[in-house]
């Protein structure tokens, strides 16, 4: 595709439910990142995938958060037993990682609201 | 999570004025980036800086990578209404190239 796409654009859920957020990176990009943006805050790194390497999960806030990337393309971020503090915009970015100067391109984000 | 110190938090200016914002960090970064985010959108890259001391321009935007590699500034000259948005600095380095973001500067431009 022309850019990074994410779905759904908005998700409202009840506390305790599980949610899945999807990211379609730019075709050919080997690196994929998930970030979280809370209201009025900057972006916070969550997880990074690069090719077939083990992901960098150092930013995941708790074991309720997990992510996978199937076939080196589409990624799904799963939040189990959602809490109100999980409410935020979840942004995905991808890059080609062909050089140290590669650029991360962001999707429009998924706005998650936990009631 | 870790964040950069970005200032000012917000700016309310008249069209045509120049704007300056900056970021500082306690850590060294290999790359400094400046993004702009419009409501409901993801951040869009404005300028990327890869070398300490580098000064780069993109139209009315100018940014510099500090010599110490711990700071950067962004200048916008002759602001226009479409400059309105939130500006974020970001630093990256290390094997994963993950971005550490500043807290953002909200820019409002009055015609």
PDB file of C-alpha atoms in Angstrom:
ATOM      1  CA  UNK A   1       0.000   0.000   0.000  1.00  0.00           C
ATOM      2  CA  UNK A   2       0.911   3.652  -0.211  1.00  0.00           C
ATOM      3  CA  UNK A   3       1.333   4.086   3.522  1.00  0.00           C
ATOM      4  CA  UNK A   4       0.990   2.402   6.900  1.00  0.00           C
ATOM      5  CA  UNK A   5      -2.612   1.484   7.645  1.00  0.00           C
ATOM      6  CA  UNK A   6      -4.177   0.591  10.963  1.00  0.00           C
ATOM      7  CA  UNK A   7      -7.516  -0.842  11.985  1.00  0.00           C
ATOM      8  CA  UNK A   8      -9.832  -0.174  13.570  1.00  0.00           C
ATOM      9  CA  UNK A   9      -9.481   3.608  13.667  1.00  0.00           C
ATOM     10  CA  UNK A  10     -11.491   3.712  16.884  1.00  0.00           C
ATOM     11  CA  UNK A  11     -12.226   1.018  19.459  1.00  0.00           C
ATOM     12  CA  UNK A  12     -14.411   1.354  22.526  1.00  0.00           C
ATOM     13  CA  UNK A  13     -14.385  -1.565  24.906  1.00  0.00           C
ATOM     14  CA  UNK A  14     -15.388  -2.456  28.415  1.00  0.00           C
ATOM     15  CA  UNK A  15     -12.878  -2.935  31.187  1.00  0.00           C
ATOM     16  CA  UNK A  16     -11.718  -6.545  31.338  1.00  0.00           C
ATOM     17  CA  UNK A  17     -12.274  -7.341  27.661  1.00  0.00           C
ATOM     18  CA  UNK A  18      -9.500  -8.277  25.249  1.00  0.00           C
ATOM     19  CA  UNK A  19      -8.763  -6.154  22.164  1.00  0.00           C
ATOM     20  CA  UNK A  20      -6.743  -6.683  18.990  1.00  0.00           C
ATOM     21  CA  UNK A  21      -5.260  -3.835  16.987  1.00  0.00           C
ATOM     22  CA  UNK A  22      -3.948  -4.379  13.484  1.00  0.00           C
ATOM     23  CA  UNK A  23      -1.128  -2.748  11.533  1.00  0.00           C
ATOM     24  CA  UNK A  24      -0.354  -3.120   7.834  1.00  0.00           C
ATOM     25  CA  UNK A  25       3.129  -1.712   7.190  1.00  0.00           C
ATOM     26  CA  UNK A  26       4.413  -0.246   3.962  1.00  0.00           C
ATOM     27  CA  UNK A  27       5.117  -3.034   1.492  1.00  0.00           C
ATOM     28  CA  UNK A  28       8.750  -4.119   1.639  1.00  0.00           C
ATOM     29  CA  UNK A  29       9.477  -2.533   5.017  1.00  0.00           C
ATOM     30  CA  UNK A  30      11.202  -5.042   7.264  1.00  0.00           C
ATOM     31  CA  UNK A  31      11.005  -3.101  10.518  1.00  0.00           C
ATOM     32  CA  UNK A  32       7.766  -2.482  12.405  1.00  0.00           C
ATOM     33  CA  UNK A  33       7.256  -0.502  15.613  1.00  0.00           C
ATOM     34  CA  UNK A  34       4.322  -0.024  17.976  1.00  0.00           C
ATOM     35  CA  UNK A  35       4.014   3.141  20.063  1.00  0.00           C
ATOM     36  CA  UNK A  36       1.387   4.393  22.500  1.00  0.00           C
ATOM     37  CA  UNK A  37       0.299   8.004  22.857  1.00  0.00           C
ATOM     38  CA  UNK A  38      -1.685   8.932  25.935  1.00  0.00           C
ATOM     39  CA  UNK A  39      -3.782  12.102  25.977  1.00  0.00           C
ATOM     40  CA  UNK A  40      -1.560  15.164  25.715  1.00  0.00           C
ATOM     41  CA  UNK A  41       1.616  13.096  25.845  1.00  0.00           C
ATOM     42  CA  UNK A  42       4.414  12.171  23.504  1.00  0.00           C
ATOM     43  CA  UNK A  43       4.754   8.742  22.013  1.00  0.00           C
ATOM     44  CA  UNK A  44       5.975   5.833  24.113  1.00  0.00           C
ATOM     45  CA  UNK A  45       7.779   2.904  22.483  1.00  0.00           C
ATOM     46  CA  UNK A  46       6.141  -0.499  23.009  1.00  0.00           C
ATOM     47  CA  UNK A  47       7.674  -3.152  20.755  1.00  0.00           C
ATOM     48  CA  UNK A  48       9.871  -3.556  17.658  1.00  0.00           C
ATOM     49  CA  UNK A  49      10.003  -6.268  15.000  1.00  0.00           C
ATOM     50  CA  UNK A  50      12.829  -6.665  12.478  1.00  0.00           C
ATOM     51  CA  UNK A  51      12.687  -9.476   9.956  1.00  0.00           C
ATOM     52  CA  UNK A  52      12.953 -12.876  11.601  1.00  0.00           C
ATOM     53  CA  UNK A  53      14.840 -11.602  14.633  1.00  0.00           C
ATOM     54  CA  UNK A  54      13.411 -11.843  18.123  1.00  0.00           C
ATOM     55  CA  UNK A  55      11.305  -8.763  18.821  1.00  0.00           C
ATOM     56  CA  UNK A  56      12.399  -6.051  21.243  1.00  0.00           C
ATOM     57  CA  UNK A  57       9.592  -6.113  23.812  1.00  0.00           C
ATOM     58  CA  UNK A  58      11.291  -3.801  26.281  1.00  0.00           C
ATOM     59  CA  UNK A  59       8.559  -1.155  26.081  1.00  0.00           C
ATOM     60  CA  UNK A  60       5.539  -3.317  26.812  1.00  0.00           C
ATOM     61  CA  UNK A  61       4.015  -1.995  30.056  1.00  0.00           C
ATOM     62  CA  UNK A  62       2.720  -5.312  31.390  1.00  0.00           C
ATOM     63  CA  UNK A  63       2.234  -8.969  30.493  1.00  0.00           C
ATOM     64  CA  UNK A  64      -1.303  -8.110  29.382  1.00  0.00           C
ATOM     65  CA  UNK A  65       0.275  -6.648  26.257  1.00  0.00           C
ATOM     66  CA  UNK A  66       1.576  -8.842  23.461  1.00  0.00           C
ATOM     67  CA  UNK A  67       2.215  -8.493  19.755  1.00  0.00           C
ATOM     68  CA  UNK A  68       2.982 -10.705  16.840  1.00  0.00           C
ATOM     69  CA  UNK A  69       3.973 -10.216  13.257  1.00  0.00           C
ATOM     70  CA  UNK A  70       2.906 -12.894  10.828  1.00  0.00           C
ATOM     71  CA  UNK A  71       4.877 -13.544   7.666  1.00  0.00           C
ATOM     72  CA  UNK A  72       7.044 -10.520   8.255  1.00  0.00           C
ATOM     73  CA  UNK A  73       4.238  -8.165   7.286  1.00  0.00           C
ATOM     74  CA  UNK A  74       0.999  -7.555   9.193  1.00  0.00           C
ATOM     75  CA  UNK A  75       1.236  -7.109  12.949  1.00  0.00           C
ATOM     76  CA  UNK A  76      -1.366  -7.472  15.677  1.00  0.00           C
ATOM     77  CA  UNK A  77      -1.114  -5.850  19.095  1.00  0.00           C
ATOM     78  CA  UNK A  78      -3.242  -7.632  21.699  1.00  0.00           C
ATOM     79  CA  UNK A  79      -4.241  -6.196  25.051  1.00  0.00           C
ATOM     80  CA  UNK A  80      -5.813  -8.686  27.430  1.00  0.00           C
ATOM     81  CA  UNK A  81      -8.121  -7.783  30.315  1.00  0.00           C
ATOM     82  CA  UNK A  82      -8.095  -4.119  29.349  1.00  0.00           C
ATOM     83  CA  UNK A  83      -7.906  -1.455  32.058  1.00  0.00           C
ATOM     84  CA  UNK A  84      -8.963   2.186  31.905  1.00  0.00           C
ATOM     85  CA  UNK A  85      -5.322   3.304  31.925  1.00  0.00           C
ATOM     86  CA  UNK A  86      -4.877   1.447  28.607  1.00  0.00           C
ATOM     87  CA  UNK A  87      -6.956   4.163  26.914  1.00  0.00           C
ATOM     88  CA  UNK A  88      -4.687   5.849  24.397  1.00  0.00           C
ATOM     89  CA  UNK A  89      -3.888   6.126  20.707  1.00  0.00           C
ATOM     90  CA  UNK A  90      -1.818   3.172  19.522  1.00  0.00           C
ATOM     91  CA  UNK A  91       0.434   4.045  16.600  1.00  0.00           C
ATOM     92  CA  UNK A  92       2.313   1.744  14.287  1.00  0.00           C
ATOM     93  CA  UNK A  93       5.338   2.709  12.201  1.00  0.00           C
ATOM     94  CA  UNK A  94       7.438   0.890   9.649  1.00  0.00           C
ATOM     95  CA  UNK A  95      10.824   1.459   8.059  1.00  0.00           C
ATOM     96  CA  UNK A  96      13.088  -0.205   5.551  1.00  0.00           C
ATOM     97  CA  UNK A  97      16.060  -0.470   7.936  1.00  0.00           C
ATOM     98  CA  UNK A  98      18.427  -0.561   4.986  1.00  0.00           C
ATOM     99  CA  UNK A  99      20.586   2.127   6.533  1.00  0.00           C
ATOM    100  CA  UNK A 100      21.166   3.749   9.876  1.00  0.00           C
ATOM    101  CA  UNK A 101      19.417   6.782   8.441  1.00  0.00           C
ATOM    102  CA  UNK A 102      16.126   5.021   7.710  1.00  0.00           C
ATOM    103  CA  UNK A 103      12.900   6.874   8.393  1.00  0.00           C
ATOM    104  CA  UNK A 104       9.922   5.568  10.345  1.00  0.00           C
ATOM    105  CA  UNK A 105       6.579   6.210   8.680  1.00  0.00           C
ATOM    106  CA  UNK A 106       3.568   6.283  10.952  1.00  0.00           C
ATOM    107  CA  UNK A 107       0.016   5.085  10.471  1.00  0.00           C
ATOM    108  CA  UNK A 108      -2.998   7.137  11.589  1.00  0.00           C
ATOM    109  CA  UNK A 109      -3.340   5.187  14.821  1.00  0.00           C
ATOM    110  CA  UNK A 110      -6.113   3.342  16.649  1.00  0.00           C
ATOM    111  CA  UNK A 111      -7.853   5.315  19.384  1.00  0.00           C
ATOM    112  CA  UNK A 112      -8.690   2.885  22.203  1.00  0.00           C
ATOM    113  CA  UNK A 113     -11.173   3.860  24.877  1.00  0.00           C
ATOM    114  CA  UNK A 114     -11.691   1.536  27.824  1.00  0.00           C
ATOM    115  CA  UNK A 115     -14.882   2.266  29.757  1.00  0.00           C
TER     116      UNK A 115
ATOM    117  CA  UNK B   1       8.682   5.452  29.548  1.00  0.00           C
ATOM    118  CA  UNK B   2      11.682   7.640  28.798  1.00  0.00           C
ATOM    119  CA  UNK B   3      10.922  11.016  27.229  1.00  0.00           C
ATOM    120  CA  UNK B   4      12.909  13.999  26.103  1.00  0.00           C
ATOM    121  CA  UNK B   5      12.475  17.451  27.644  1.00  0.00           C
ATOM    122  CA  UNK B   6      10.813  19.633  25.031  1.00  0.00           C
ATOM    123  CA  UNK B   7       9.989  23.319  25.381  1.00  0.00           C
ATOM    124  CA  UNK B   8       7.913  25.320  25.228  1.00  0.00           C
ATOM    125  CA  UNK B   9       4.805  23.250  25.889  1.00  0.00           C
ATOM    126  CA  UNK B  10       2.685  25.586  23.816  1.00  0.00           C
ATOM    127  CA  UNK B  11       2.987  28.711  21.702  1.00  0.00           C
ATOM    128  CA  UNK B  12       0.309  31.128  20.535  1.00  0.00           C
ATOM    129  CA  UNK B  13       1.606  33.441  17.820  1.00  0.00           C
ATOM    130  CA  UNK B  14       0.507  35.741  15.031  1.00  0.00           C
ATOM    131  CA  UNK B  15       0.825  34.737  11.408  1.00  0.00           C
ATOM    132  CA  UNK B  16       4.196  35.809  10.030  1.00  0.00           C
ATOM    133  CA  UNK B  17       6.108  35.432  13.285  1.00  0.00           C
ATOM    134  CA  UNK B  18       9.088  33.141  13.675  1.00  0.00           C
ATOM    135  CA  UNK B  19       8.954  30.192  16.075  1.00  0.00           C
ATOM    136  CA  UNK B  20      11.649  28.325  17.956  1.00  0.00           C
ATOM    137  CA  UNK B  21      11.401  25.155  20.029  1.00  0.00           C
ATOM    138  CA  UNK B  22      14.021  22.829  21.482  1.00  0.00           C
ATOM    139  CA  UNK B  23      14.668  19.468  23.043  1.00  0.00           C
ATOM    140  CA  UNK B  24      17.236  18.307  25.552  1.00  0.00           C
ATOM    141  CA  UNK B  25      18.214  14.884  26.768  1.00  0.00           C
ATOM    142  CA  UNK B  26      20.429  13.349  29.397  1.00  0.00           C
ATOM    143  CA  UNK B  27      21.365  10.682  26.854  1.00  0.00           C
ATOM    144  CA  UNK B  28      23.320  10.880  23.616  1.00  0.00           C
ATOM    145  CA  UNK B  29      21.443  10.141  20.405  1.00  0.00           C
ATOM    146  CA  UNK B  30      22.766   9.210  16.974  1.00  0.00           C
ATOM    147  CA  UNK B  31      19.798  10.760  15.199  1.00  0.00           C
ATOM    148  CA  UNK B  32      17.462  13.642  15.989  1.00  0.00           C
ATOM    149  CA  UNK B  33      14.123  13.914  14.237  1.00  0.00           C
ATOM    150  CA  UNK B  34      11.334  16.470  14.210  1.00  0.00           C
ATOM    151  CA  UNK B  35       7.739  15.384  13.553  1.00  0.00           C
ATOM    152  CA  UNK B  36       4.451  17.271  13.200  1.00  0.00           C
ATOM    153  CA  UNK B  37       1.163  15.701  14.221  1.00  0.00           C
ATOM    154  CA  UNK B  38      -2.259  16.936  13.135  1.00  0.00           C
ATOM    155  CA  UNK B  39      -5.409  15.901  15.036  1.00  0.00           C
ATOM    156  CA  UNK B  40      -6.404  12.320  14.294  1.00  0.00           C
ATOM    157  CA  UNK B  41      -3.259  11.628  12.305  1.00  0.00           C
ATOM    158  CA  UNK B  42       0.048   9.933  12.926  1.00  0.00           C
ATOM    159  CA  UNK B  43       3.236  12.000  13.166  1.00  0.00           C
ATOM    160  CA  UNK B  44       4.763  13.132   9.884  1.00  0.00           C
ATOM    161  CA  UNK B  45       8.518  13.556   9.592  1.00  0.00           C
ATOM    162  CA  UNK B  46       9.667  17.140   8.966  1.00  0.00           C
ATOM    163  CA  UNK B  47      13.437  17.022   9.323  1.00  0.00           C
ATOM    164  CA  UNK B  48      16.013  14.347  10.156  1.00  0.00           C
ATOM    165  CA  UNK B  49      19.488  15.097  11.540  1.00  0.00           C
ATOM    166  CA  UNK B  50      22.240  12.484  11.503  1.00  0.00           C
ATOM    167  CA  UNK B  51      25.469  14.257  12.474  1.00  0.00           C
ATOM    168  CA  UNK B  52      26.422  16.330  15.510  1.00  0.00           C
ATOM    169  CA  UNK B  53      26.488  19.996  14.574  1.00  0.00           C
ATOM    170  CA  UNK B  54      24.423  19.411  11.432  1.00  0.00           C
ATOM    171  CA  UNK B  55      22.137  22.272  10.406  1.00  0.00           C
ATOM    172  CA  UNK B  56      19.382  21.295   7.974  1.00  0.00           C
ATOM    173  CA  UNK B  57      16.620  23.273   6.304  1.00  0.00           C
ATOM    174  CA  UNK B  58      13.354  22.183   4.733  1.00  0.00           C
ATOM    175  CA  UNK B  59      11.565  25.193   3.304  1.00  0.00           C
ATOM    176  CA  UNK B  60      10.702  27.504   6.191  1.00  0.00           C
ATOM    177  CA  UNK B  61      11.946  24.952   8.716  1.00  0.00           C
ATOM    178  CA  UNK B  62      15.478  24.807  10.069  1.00  0.00           C
ATOM    179  CA  UNK B  63      16.770  22.318  12.623  1.00  0.00           C
ATOM    180  CA  UNK B  64      20.123  21.675  14.244  1.00  0.00           C
ATOM    181  CA  UNK B  65      21.704  18.631  15.874  1.00  0.00           C
ATOM    182  CA  UNK B  66      23.573  19.850  18.964  1.00  0.00           C
ATOM    183  CA  UNK B  67      27.331  19.372  19.216  1.00  0.00           C
ATOM    184  CA  UNK B  68      26.951  17.401  22.449  1.00  0.00           C
ATOM    185  CA  UNK B  69      24.387  15.119  20.698  1.00  0.00           C
ATOM    186  CA  UNK B  70      22.061  15.769  23.641  1.00  0.00           C
ATOM    187  CA  UNK B  71      19.944  18.546  22.186  1.00  0.00           C
ATOM    188  CA  UNK B  72      18.267  19.890  19.066  1.00  0.00           C
ATOM    189  CA  UNK B  73      16.213  22.903  18.057  1.00  0.00           C
ATOM    190  CA  UNK B  74      13.622  23.574  15.373  1.00  0.00           C
ATOM    191  CA  UNK B  75      12.901  27.006  13.922  1.00  0.00           C
ATOM    192  CA  UNK B  76       9.903  27.900  11.760  1.00  0.00           C
ATOM    193  CA  UNK B  77      10.143  31.186   9.928  1.00  0.00           C
ATOM    194  CA  UNK B  78       7.232  33.347   8.757  1.00  0.00           C
ATOM    195  CA  UNK B  79       4.568  31.101  10.281  1.00  0.00           C
ATOM    196  CA  UNK B  80       1.312  30.461   8.427  1.00  0.00           C
ATOM    197  CA  UNK B  81      -2.032  29.092   9.696  1.00  0.00           C
ATOM    198  CA  UNK B  82      -1.345  25.583   8.372  1.00  0.00           C
ATOM    199  CA  UNK B  83       1.655  25.347  10.694  1.00  0.00           C
ATOM    200  CA  UNK B  84      -0.813  24.719  13.507  1.00  0.00           C
ATOM    201  CA  UNK B  85      -0.303  21.351  15.171  1.00  0.00           C
ATOM    202  CA  UNK B  86       1.804  19.534  17.702  1.00  0.00           C
ATOM    203  CA  UNK B  87       5.529  19.298  17.062  1.00  0.00           C
ATOM    204  CA  UNK B  88       7.547  16.459  18.524  1.00  0.00           C
ATOM    205  CA  UNK B  89      11.265  15.950  18.694  1.00  0.00           C
ATOM    206  CA  UNK B  90      12.558  12.384  18.765  1.00  0.00           C
ATOM    207  CA  UNK B  91      15.935  10.835  19.294  1.00  0.00           C
ATOM    208  CA  UNK B  92      17.104   7.432  18.246  1.00  0.00           C
ATOM    209  CA  UNK B  93      20.126   5.227  18.567  1.00  0.00           C
ATOM    210  CA  UNK B  94      21.134   1.687  19.339  1.00  0.00           C
ATOM    211  CA  UNK B  95      20.414  -1.524  17.521  1.00  0.00           C
ATOM    212  CA  UNK B  96      16.650  -1.163  17.232  1.00  0.00           C
ATOM    213  CA  UNK B  97      16.510   2.492  16.220  1.00  0.00           C
ATOM    214  CA  UNK B  98      13.446   2.902  18.427  1.00  0.00           C
ATOM    215  CA  UNK B  99      12.391   6.512  18.860  1.00  0.00           C
ATOM    216  CA  UNK B 100      12.320   8.343  22.177  1.00  0.00           C
ATOM    217  CA  UNK B 101       9.876  11.226  21.857  1.00  0.00           C
ATOM    218  CA  UNK B 102       9.675  14.635  23.438  1.00  0.00           C
ATOM    219  CA  UNK B 103       6.527  15.782  25.203  1.00  0.00           C
ATOM    220  CA  UNK B 104       5.462  17.949  22.296  1.00  0.00           C
ATOM    221  CA  UNK B 105       4.957  21.646  21.547  1.00  0.00           C
ATOM    222  CA  UNK B 106       1.467  22.804  20.646  1.00  0.00           C
ATOM    223  CA  UNK B 107       1.624  25.606  18.075  1.00  0.00           C
ATOM    224  CA  UNK B 108      -1.343  27.871  17.436  1.00  0.00           C
ATOM    225  CA  UNK B 109      -1.120  30.502  14.693  1.00  0.00           C
ATOM    226  CA  UNK B 110      -3.626  33.327  14.555  1.00  0.00           C
ATOM    227  CA  UNK B 111      -4.267  34.749  11.081  1.00  0.00           C
TER     228      UNK B 111
END
